XYZ file of C-alpha atoms in Angstrom:
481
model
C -18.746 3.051 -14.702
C -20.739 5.113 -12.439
C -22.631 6.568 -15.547
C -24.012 2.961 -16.057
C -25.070 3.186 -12.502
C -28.015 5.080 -11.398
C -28.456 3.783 -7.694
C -26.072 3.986 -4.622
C -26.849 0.398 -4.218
C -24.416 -0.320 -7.845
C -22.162 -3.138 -7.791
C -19.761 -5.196 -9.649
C -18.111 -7.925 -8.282
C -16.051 -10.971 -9.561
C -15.673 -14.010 -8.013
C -12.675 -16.091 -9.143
C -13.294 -18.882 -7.258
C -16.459 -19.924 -9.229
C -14.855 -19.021 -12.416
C -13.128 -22.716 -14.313
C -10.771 -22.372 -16.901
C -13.742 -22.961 -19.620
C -15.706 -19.936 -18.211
C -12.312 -17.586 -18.958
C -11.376 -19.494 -22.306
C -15.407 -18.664 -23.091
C -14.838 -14.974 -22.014
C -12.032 -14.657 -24.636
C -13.638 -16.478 -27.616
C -17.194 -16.153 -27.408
C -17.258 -12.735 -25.426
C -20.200 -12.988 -23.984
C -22.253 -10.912 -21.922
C -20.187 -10.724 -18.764
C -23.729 -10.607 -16.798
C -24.256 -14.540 -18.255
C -21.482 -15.816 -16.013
C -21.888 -17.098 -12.974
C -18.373 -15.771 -11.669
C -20.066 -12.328 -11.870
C -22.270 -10.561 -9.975
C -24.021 -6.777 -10.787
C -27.062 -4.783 -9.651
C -29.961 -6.179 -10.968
C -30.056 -4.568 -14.420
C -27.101 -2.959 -14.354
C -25.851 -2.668 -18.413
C -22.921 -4.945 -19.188
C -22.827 -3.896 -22.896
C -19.748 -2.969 -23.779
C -17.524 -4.575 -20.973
C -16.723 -7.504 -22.854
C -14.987 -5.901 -25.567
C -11.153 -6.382 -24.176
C -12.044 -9.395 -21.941
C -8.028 -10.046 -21.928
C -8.288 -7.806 -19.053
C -10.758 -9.367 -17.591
C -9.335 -13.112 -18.044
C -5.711 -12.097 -17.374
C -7.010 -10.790 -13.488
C -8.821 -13.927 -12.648
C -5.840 -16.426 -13.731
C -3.678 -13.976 -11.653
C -6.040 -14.106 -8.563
C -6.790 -18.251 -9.073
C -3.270 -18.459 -9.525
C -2.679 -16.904 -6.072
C -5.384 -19.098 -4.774
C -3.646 -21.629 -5.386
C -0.261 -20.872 -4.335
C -1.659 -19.211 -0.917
C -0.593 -21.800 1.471
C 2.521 -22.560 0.044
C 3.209 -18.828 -0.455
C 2.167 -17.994 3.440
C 4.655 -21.137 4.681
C 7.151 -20.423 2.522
C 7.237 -16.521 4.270
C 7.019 -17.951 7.655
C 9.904 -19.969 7.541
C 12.062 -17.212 5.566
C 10.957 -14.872 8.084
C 12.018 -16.828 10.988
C 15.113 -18.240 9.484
C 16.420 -14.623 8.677
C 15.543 -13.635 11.756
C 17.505 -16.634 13.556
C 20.407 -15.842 11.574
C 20.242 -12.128 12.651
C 19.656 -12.342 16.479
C 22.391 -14.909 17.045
C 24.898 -13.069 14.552
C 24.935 -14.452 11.153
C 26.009 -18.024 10.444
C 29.139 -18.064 12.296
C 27.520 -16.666 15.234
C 24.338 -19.209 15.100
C 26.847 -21.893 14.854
C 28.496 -20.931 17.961
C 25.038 -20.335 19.894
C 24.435 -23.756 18.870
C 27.416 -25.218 20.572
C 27.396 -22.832 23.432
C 23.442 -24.007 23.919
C 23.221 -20.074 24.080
C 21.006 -20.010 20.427
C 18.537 -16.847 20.483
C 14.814 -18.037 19.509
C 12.769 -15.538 17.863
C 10.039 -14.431 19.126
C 7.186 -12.816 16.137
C 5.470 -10.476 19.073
C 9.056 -9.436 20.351
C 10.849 -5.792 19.393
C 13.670 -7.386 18.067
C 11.110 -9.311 15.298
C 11.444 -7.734 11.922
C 8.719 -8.649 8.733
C 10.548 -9.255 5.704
C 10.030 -5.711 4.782
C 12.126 -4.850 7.963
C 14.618 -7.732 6.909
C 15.175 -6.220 3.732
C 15.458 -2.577 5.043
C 16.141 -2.430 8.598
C 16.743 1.292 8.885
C 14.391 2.981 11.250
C 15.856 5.957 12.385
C 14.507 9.590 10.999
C 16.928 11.461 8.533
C 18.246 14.129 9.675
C 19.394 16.045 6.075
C 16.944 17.565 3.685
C 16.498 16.360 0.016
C 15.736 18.234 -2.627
C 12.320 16.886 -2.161
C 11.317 19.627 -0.491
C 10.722 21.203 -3.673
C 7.364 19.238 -3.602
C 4.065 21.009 -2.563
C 3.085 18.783 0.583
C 6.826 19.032 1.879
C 6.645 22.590 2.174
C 6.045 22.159 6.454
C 3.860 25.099 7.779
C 5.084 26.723 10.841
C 3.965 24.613 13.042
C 5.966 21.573 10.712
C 8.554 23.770 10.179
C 10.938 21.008 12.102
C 9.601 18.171 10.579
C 11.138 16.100 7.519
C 7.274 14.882 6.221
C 8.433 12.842 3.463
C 10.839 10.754 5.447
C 8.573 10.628 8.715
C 5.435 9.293 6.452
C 7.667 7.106 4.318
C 9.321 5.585 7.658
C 5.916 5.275 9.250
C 4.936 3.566 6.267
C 7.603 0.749 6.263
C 7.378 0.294 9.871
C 3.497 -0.535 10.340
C 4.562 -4.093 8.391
C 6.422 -4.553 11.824
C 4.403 -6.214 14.957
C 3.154 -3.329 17.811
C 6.032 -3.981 19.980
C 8.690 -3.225 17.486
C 6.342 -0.141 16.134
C 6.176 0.743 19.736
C 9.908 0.703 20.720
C 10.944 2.368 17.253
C 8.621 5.262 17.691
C 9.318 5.828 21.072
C 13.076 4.493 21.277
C 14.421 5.745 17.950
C 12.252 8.924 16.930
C 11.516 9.940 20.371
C 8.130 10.317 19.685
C 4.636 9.590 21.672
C 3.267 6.233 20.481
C -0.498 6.225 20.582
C -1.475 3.052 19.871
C -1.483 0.055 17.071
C -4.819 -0.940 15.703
C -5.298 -4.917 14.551
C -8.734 -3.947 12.560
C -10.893 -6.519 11.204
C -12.188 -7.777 8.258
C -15.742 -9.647 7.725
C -15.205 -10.842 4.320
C -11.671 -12.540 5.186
C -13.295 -13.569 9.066
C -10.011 -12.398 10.356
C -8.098 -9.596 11.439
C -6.278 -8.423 8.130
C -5.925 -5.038 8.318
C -3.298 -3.008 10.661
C -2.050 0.603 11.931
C -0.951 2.342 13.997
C -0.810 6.482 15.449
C 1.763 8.729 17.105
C 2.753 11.897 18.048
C 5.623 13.921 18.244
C 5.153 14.716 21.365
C 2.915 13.627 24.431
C 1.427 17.036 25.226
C 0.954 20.053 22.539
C 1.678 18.217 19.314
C 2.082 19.652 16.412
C 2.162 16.050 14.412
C -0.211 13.700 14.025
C 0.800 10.349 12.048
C -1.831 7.804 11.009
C -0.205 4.968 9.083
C -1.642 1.639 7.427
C 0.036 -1.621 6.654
C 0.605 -2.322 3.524
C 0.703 -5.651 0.651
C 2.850 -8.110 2.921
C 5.746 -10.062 0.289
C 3.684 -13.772 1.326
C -0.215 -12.660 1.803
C -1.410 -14.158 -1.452
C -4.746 -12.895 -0.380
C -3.324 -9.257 -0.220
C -1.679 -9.267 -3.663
C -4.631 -10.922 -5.055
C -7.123 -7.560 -3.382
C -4.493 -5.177 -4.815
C -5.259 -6.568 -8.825
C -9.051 -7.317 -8.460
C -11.672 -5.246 -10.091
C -14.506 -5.386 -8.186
C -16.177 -1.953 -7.488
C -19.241 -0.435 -5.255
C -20.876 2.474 -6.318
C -20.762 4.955 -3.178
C -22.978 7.785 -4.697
C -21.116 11.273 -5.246
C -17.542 9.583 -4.311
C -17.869 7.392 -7.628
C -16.746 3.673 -7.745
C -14.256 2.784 -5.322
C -12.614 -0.816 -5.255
C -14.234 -3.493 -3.379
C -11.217 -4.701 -1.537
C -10.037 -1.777 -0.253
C -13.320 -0.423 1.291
C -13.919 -3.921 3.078
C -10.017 -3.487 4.588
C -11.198 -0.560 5.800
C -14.068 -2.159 7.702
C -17.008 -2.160 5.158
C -20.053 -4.130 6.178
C -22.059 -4.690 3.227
C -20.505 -5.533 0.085
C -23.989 -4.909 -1.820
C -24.637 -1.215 -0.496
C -22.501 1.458 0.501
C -24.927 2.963 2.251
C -25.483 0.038 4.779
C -21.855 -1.023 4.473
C -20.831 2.206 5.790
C -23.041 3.987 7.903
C -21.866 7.318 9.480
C -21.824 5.786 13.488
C -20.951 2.414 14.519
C -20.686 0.470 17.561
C -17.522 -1.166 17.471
C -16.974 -4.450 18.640
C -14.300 -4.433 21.172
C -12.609 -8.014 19.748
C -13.420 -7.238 16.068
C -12.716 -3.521 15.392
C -13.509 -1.714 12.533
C -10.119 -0.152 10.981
C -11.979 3.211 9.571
C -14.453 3.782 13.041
C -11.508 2.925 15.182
C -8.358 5.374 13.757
C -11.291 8.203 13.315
C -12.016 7.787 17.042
C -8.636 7.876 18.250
C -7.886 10.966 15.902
C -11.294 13.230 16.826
C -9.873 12.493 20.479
C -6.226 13.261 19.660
C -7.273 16.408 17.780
C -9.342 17.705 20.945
C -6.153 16.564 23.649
C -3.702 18.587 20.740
C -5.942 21.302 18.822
C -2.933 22.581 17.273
C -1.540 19.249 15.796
C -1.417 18.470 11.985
C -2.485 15.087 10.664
C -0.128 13.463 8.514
C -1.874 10.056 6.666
C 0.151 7.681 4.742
C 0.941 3.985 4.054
C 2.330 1.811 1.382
C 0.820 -0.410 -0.895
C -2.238 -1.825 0.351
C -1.687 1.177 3.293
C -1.528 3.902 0.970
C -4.925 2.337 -0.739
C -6.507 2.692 2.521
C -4.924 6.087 3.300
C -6.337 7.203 -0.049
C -9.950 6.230 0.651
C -9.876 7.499 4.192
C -9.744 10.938 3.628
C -12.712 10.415 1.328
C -15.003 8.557 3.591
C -14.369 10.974 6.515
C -15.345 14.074 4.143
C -18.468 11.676 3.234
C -19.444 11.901 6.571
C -19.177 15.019 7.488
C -16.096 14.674 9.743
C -14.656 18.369 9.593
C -13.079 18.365 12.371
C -10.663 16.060 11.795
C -10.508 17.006 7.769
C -9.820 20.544 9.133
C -6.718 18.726 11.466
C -5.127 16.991 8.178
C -2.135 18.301 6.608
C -2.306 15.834 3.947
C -1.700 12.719 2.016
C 1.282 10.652 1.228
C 1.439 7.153 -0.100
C 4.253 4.905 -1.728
C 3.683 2.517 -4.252
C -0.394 2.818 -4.140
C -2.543 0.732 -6.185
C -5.474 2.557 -7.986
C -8.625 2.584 -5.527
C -11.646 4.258 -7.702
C -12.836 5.648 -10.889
C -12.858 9.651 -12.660
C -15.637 9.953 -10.231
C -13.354 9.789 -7.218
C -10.667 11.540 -8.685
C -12.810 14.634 -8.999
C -14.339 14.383 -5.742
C -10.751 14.063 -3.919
C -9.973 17.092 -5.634
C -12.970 19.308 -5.576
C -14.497 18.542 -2.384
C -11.784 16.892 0.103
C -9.498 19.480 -1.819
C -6.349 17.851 0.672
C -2.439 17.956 0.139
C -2.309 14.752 -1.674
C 1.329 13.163 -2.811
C 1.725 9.781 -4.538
C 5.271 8.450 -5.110
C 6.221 5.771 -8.089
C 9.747 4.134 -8.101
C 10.338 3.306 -11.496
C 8.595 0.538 -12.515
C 6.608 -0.332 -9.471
C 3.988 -2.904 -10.753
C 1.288 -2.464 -7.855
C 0.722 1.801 -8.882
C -0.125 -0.249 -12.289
C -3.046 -2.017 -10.742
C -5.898 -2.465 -10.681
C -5.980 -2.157 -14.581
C -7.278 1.178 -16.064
C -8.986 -0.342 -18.962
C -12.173 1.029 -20.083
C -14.760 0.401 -20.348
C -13.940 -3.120 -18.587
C -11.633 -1.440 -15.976
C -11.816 2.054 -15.027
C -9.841 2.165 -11.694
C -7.709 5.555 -12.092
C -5.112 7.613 -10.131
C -5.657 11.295 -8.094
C -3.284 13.386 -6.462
C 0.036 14.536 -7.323
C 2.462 11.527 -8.774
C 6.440 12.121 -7.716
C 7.769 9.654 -10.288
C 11.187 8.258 -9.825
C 12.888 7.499 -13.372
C 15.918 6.685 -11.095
C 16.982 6.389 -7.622
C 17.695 9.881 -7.571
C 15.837 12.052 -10.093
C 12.173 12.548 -9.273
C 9.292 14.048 -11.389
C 5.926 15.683 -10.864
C 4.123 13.286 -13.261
C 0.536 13.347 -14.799
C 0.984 9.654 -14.760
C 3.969 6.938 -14.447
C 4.993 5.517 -17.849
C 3.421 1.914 -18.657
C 0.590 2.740 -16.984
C -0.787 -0.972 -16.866
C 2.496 -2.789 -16.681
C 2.079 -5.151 -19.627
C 2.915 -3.019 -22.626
C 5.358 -4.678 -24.749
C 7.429 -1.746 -25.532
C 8.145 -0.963 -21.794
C 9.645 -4.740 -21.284
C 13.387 -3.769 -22.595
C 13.309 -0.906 -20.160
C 12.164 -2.665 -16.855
C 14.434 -5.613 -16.925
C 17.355 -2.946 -18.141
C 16.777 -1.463 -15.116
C 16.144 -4.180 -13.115
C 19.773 -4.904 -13.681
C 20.654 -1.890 -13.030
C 19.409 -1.488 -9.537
C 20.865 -4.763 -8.275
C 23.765 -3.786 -9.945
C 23.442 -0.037 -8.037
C 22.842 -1.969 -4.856
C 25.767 -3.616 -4.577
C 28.379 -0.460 -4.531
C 25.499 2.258 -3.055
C 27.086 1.642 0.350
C 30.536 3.141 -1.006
C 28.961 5.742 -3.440
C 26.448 7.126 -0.881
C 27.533 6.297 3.002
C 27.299 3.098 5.502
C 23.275 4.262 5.572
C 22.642 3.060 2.401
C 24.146 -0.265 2.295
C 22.346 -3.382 1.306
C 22.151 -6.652 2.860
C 22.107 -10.359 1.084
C 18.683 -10.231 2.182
C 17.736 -7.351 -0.192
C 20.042 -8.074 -2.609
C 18.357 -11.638 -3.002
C 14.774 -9.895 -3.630
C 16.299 -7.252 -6.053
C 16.722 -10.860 -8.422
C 13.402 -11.140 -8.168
C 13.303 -8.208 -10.114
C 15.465 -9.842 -13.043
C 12.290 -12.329 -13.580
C 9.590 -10.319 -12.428
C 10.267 -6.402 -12.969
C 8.564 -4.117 -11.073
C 8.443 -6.585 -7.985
C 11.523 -5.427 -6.441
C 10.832 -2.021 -7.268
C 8.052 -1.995 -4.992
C 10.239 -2.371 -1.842
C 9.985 0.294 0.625
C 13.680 0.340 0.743
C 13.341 2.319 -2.959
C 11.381 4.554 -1.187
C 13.528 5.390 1.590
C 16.297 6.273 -0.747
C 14.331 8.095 -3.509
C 13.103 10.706 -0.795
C 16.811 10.655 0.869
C 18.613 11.051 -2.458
C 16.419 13.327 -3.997
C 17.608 15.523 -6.768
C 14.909 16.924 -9.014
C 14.599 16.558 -12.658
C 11.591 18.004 -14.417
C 8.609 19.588 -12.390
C 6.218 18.645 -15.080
C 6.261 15.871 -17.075
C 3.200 14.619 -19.200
């Protein structure tokens, strides 16, 4: 894409809601010039030839996105209730227990800004505390600790960090500080211009108050019932950002973009803050080029999952953009779980030549969000960086080029994902005997695992795959192409 561009001010951006289902039936028949449509918008003269030719891509993204649309408010209800009904049942003791709360007017209300309120990520995995083995994943570059890491389990302190910024800041708070025994810096509630809301969340610690040697910067990720989330993660919008390539739309105004038709205004290299409306990437980069100064020996570990490991991707990139050294110099390196794609070749090579970080991606299985946004060129052209740990199985991991099915719909891949869709609900319902009390399931994750037997590659993207990839570690091939 960027070749097509010639100006930092490049754009391309869709906009489902002004595309009707004769505009996409159009696309696919006719296959017209995608600049005709009115659900479209580029840089004036920007060259469309070309991106028309496999506009199933294009059509299949914009009835997922107005299908989401429309099932938004349902979807966000529907997660509300679950959310507090699961975590009724589990602060008064199950059924039984509720039942006798009930009768003993003694019932437990949950509170959603209390420590004891868990997301439906922390409903299906509630384990919070740091492991205290090694895997065999320290066979991996990035998990090689230097000296001053030498104590530290990275993989399972960025994958942990990871599942717990879906939680609210007290329950961040109280795990960091109550369960890792670490110094919790602060939780950041970031917003977001486009969505005229605060959207986008993280939060920093340290493993210790004075003289750290660890410095963890985590985002929140795709939550189950944020239609507007899932609907970011698959769109295929792009700005063109100069030397750093195209880099997806979504992402960069999560992270606190201004301008969705420049980069160069949407992102200049100060800005003042708003204290009610701050701005995810000027906020975290404050906090760290203070953190770094109070701890000058401390390592910065960035991660996230999902949606968080998009942003934890593009951070990196922006801060070497502008100059930030000091805390590039500070950064041990990158680790994300389940990360959609968030930019083009362009990218790719400037993550590796010029940011030149640690970077770690990890795939379970058939994860359908590492799948997205579609690598399709010439229409899509969104690619992966780094170094990919695929897991083929809960236990057997894989330095990767790429994961298998690379954009999720290829027929001959849809045997293989429901087969082991089964499989890992059938896996999770003995795990607790075959691998320890640590590992056991609930109904709650059972239930989404089905989801998996209808959707594959939904369940698979649940941090709790994660957690016991890293944990259960035992290495297959380094290499696999």
């Amino acid at each position: 894409m960027a070749s097509n561009v010639d100006s930092p001010k490049g754009y391309m951006i869709f906009r489902p809601e002004k595309a009707g289902v004769i505009d996409i039936l159009s696309l696919l028949i006719r296959r017209k010039s995608l600049s005709s449509y009115k659900f479209v918008e580029t840089t004036e003269g920007f060259n469309t030839a070309g991106l028309h030719d496999d506009p199933w891509v294009i059509a299949l993204t914009l009835l997922i996105q107005k299908t989401l649309k429309a099932i938004s408010v349902p979807m966000k209800w529907m997660g509300y209730y679950l959310e507090f009904f699961f975590n009724l049942l589990a602060l008064n003791g199950g059924i039984l227990g509720l039942l006798w709360h009930i009768l003993t007017f003694s019932l437990v209300i949950p509170k959603r800004d209390s420590a004891e309120f868990r997301s439906f990520i922390g409903l299906i995995d509630g384990r919070v505390d740091l492991y205290k083995k090694s895997s065999e994943m320290n066979y991996f570059e990035l998990m090689y600790p230097e000296s001053s890491l030498a104590d530290t389990n990275v993989l399972d302190l960025s994958m942990m960090a990871s599942k717990i910024a879906y939680e609210n800041p007290a329950y961040v708070e109280k795990t960091v500080t109550d369960q890792w025994k670490m110094h919790f810096v602060g939780f950041y509630n970031c917003w977001n211009k486009f969505l005229n809301d605060h959207t986008t969340q993280a939060f920093i610690c340290c493993d210790k108050a004075e003289d750290a040697s660890v410095i963890v910067l985590a985002f929140r990720g795709t939550e189950p019932f944020n239609a507007e989330d899932w609907s970011t993660d698959v769109d295929l919008s792009w700005l063109f950002t100069g030397k750093m390539g195209n880099i997806h739309l979504g992402f960069l105004k999560a992270l606190g973009l201004q301008n969705e038709l420049s980069f160069l205004l949407g992102f200049p290299k100060e800005y003042s803050n708003p204290a009610d409306k701050p701005v995810a990437y000027y906020a975290v980069r404050e906090v760290l080029r203070s953190l770094i100064k109070q701890h000058p020996n401390a390592k910065i570990i960035v991660t996230g999952h999902s949606l968080g490991g998009a942003l934890a991707a593009i951070f990196p990139a922006l801060l070497s953009y502008h100059d930030q050294s000091d805390i590039l110099n500070a950064m041990y390196g990158v680790m994300t779980f389940g990360q959609p794609r968030v930019g083009d070749t362009l990218l790719a090579t400037y993550m590796t030549t010029i940011v030149r970080l640690k970077f770690h991606r990890m795939v379970y299985r058939f994860d359908i969000v590492p799948r997205i946004p579609f690598d399709m060129p010439p229409v899509a052209m969104f690619t992966h960086f780094g170094t990919c740990i695929y897991y083929s199985d809960w236990y057997k991991g894989q330095v990767v080029i790429d994961s298998p099915n690379p954009n999720y719909f290829d027929p001959m891949y849809m045997i293989p994902m429901y087969f082991w869709a089964w499989v890992d609900l059938l896996r999770a319902l003995i795990i607790g005997q075959t691998e320890g009390k640590d590992f056991r399931e609930g109904y709650i994750s059972i239930l989404y695992r089905m989801v998996g037997l209808v959707i594959p590659g939904v369940a698979s993207h649940s941090p709790r795959d994660y957690v016991n990839a890293g944990r259960l570690s035992k290495i297959a091939n380094k290499i696999m192409v």
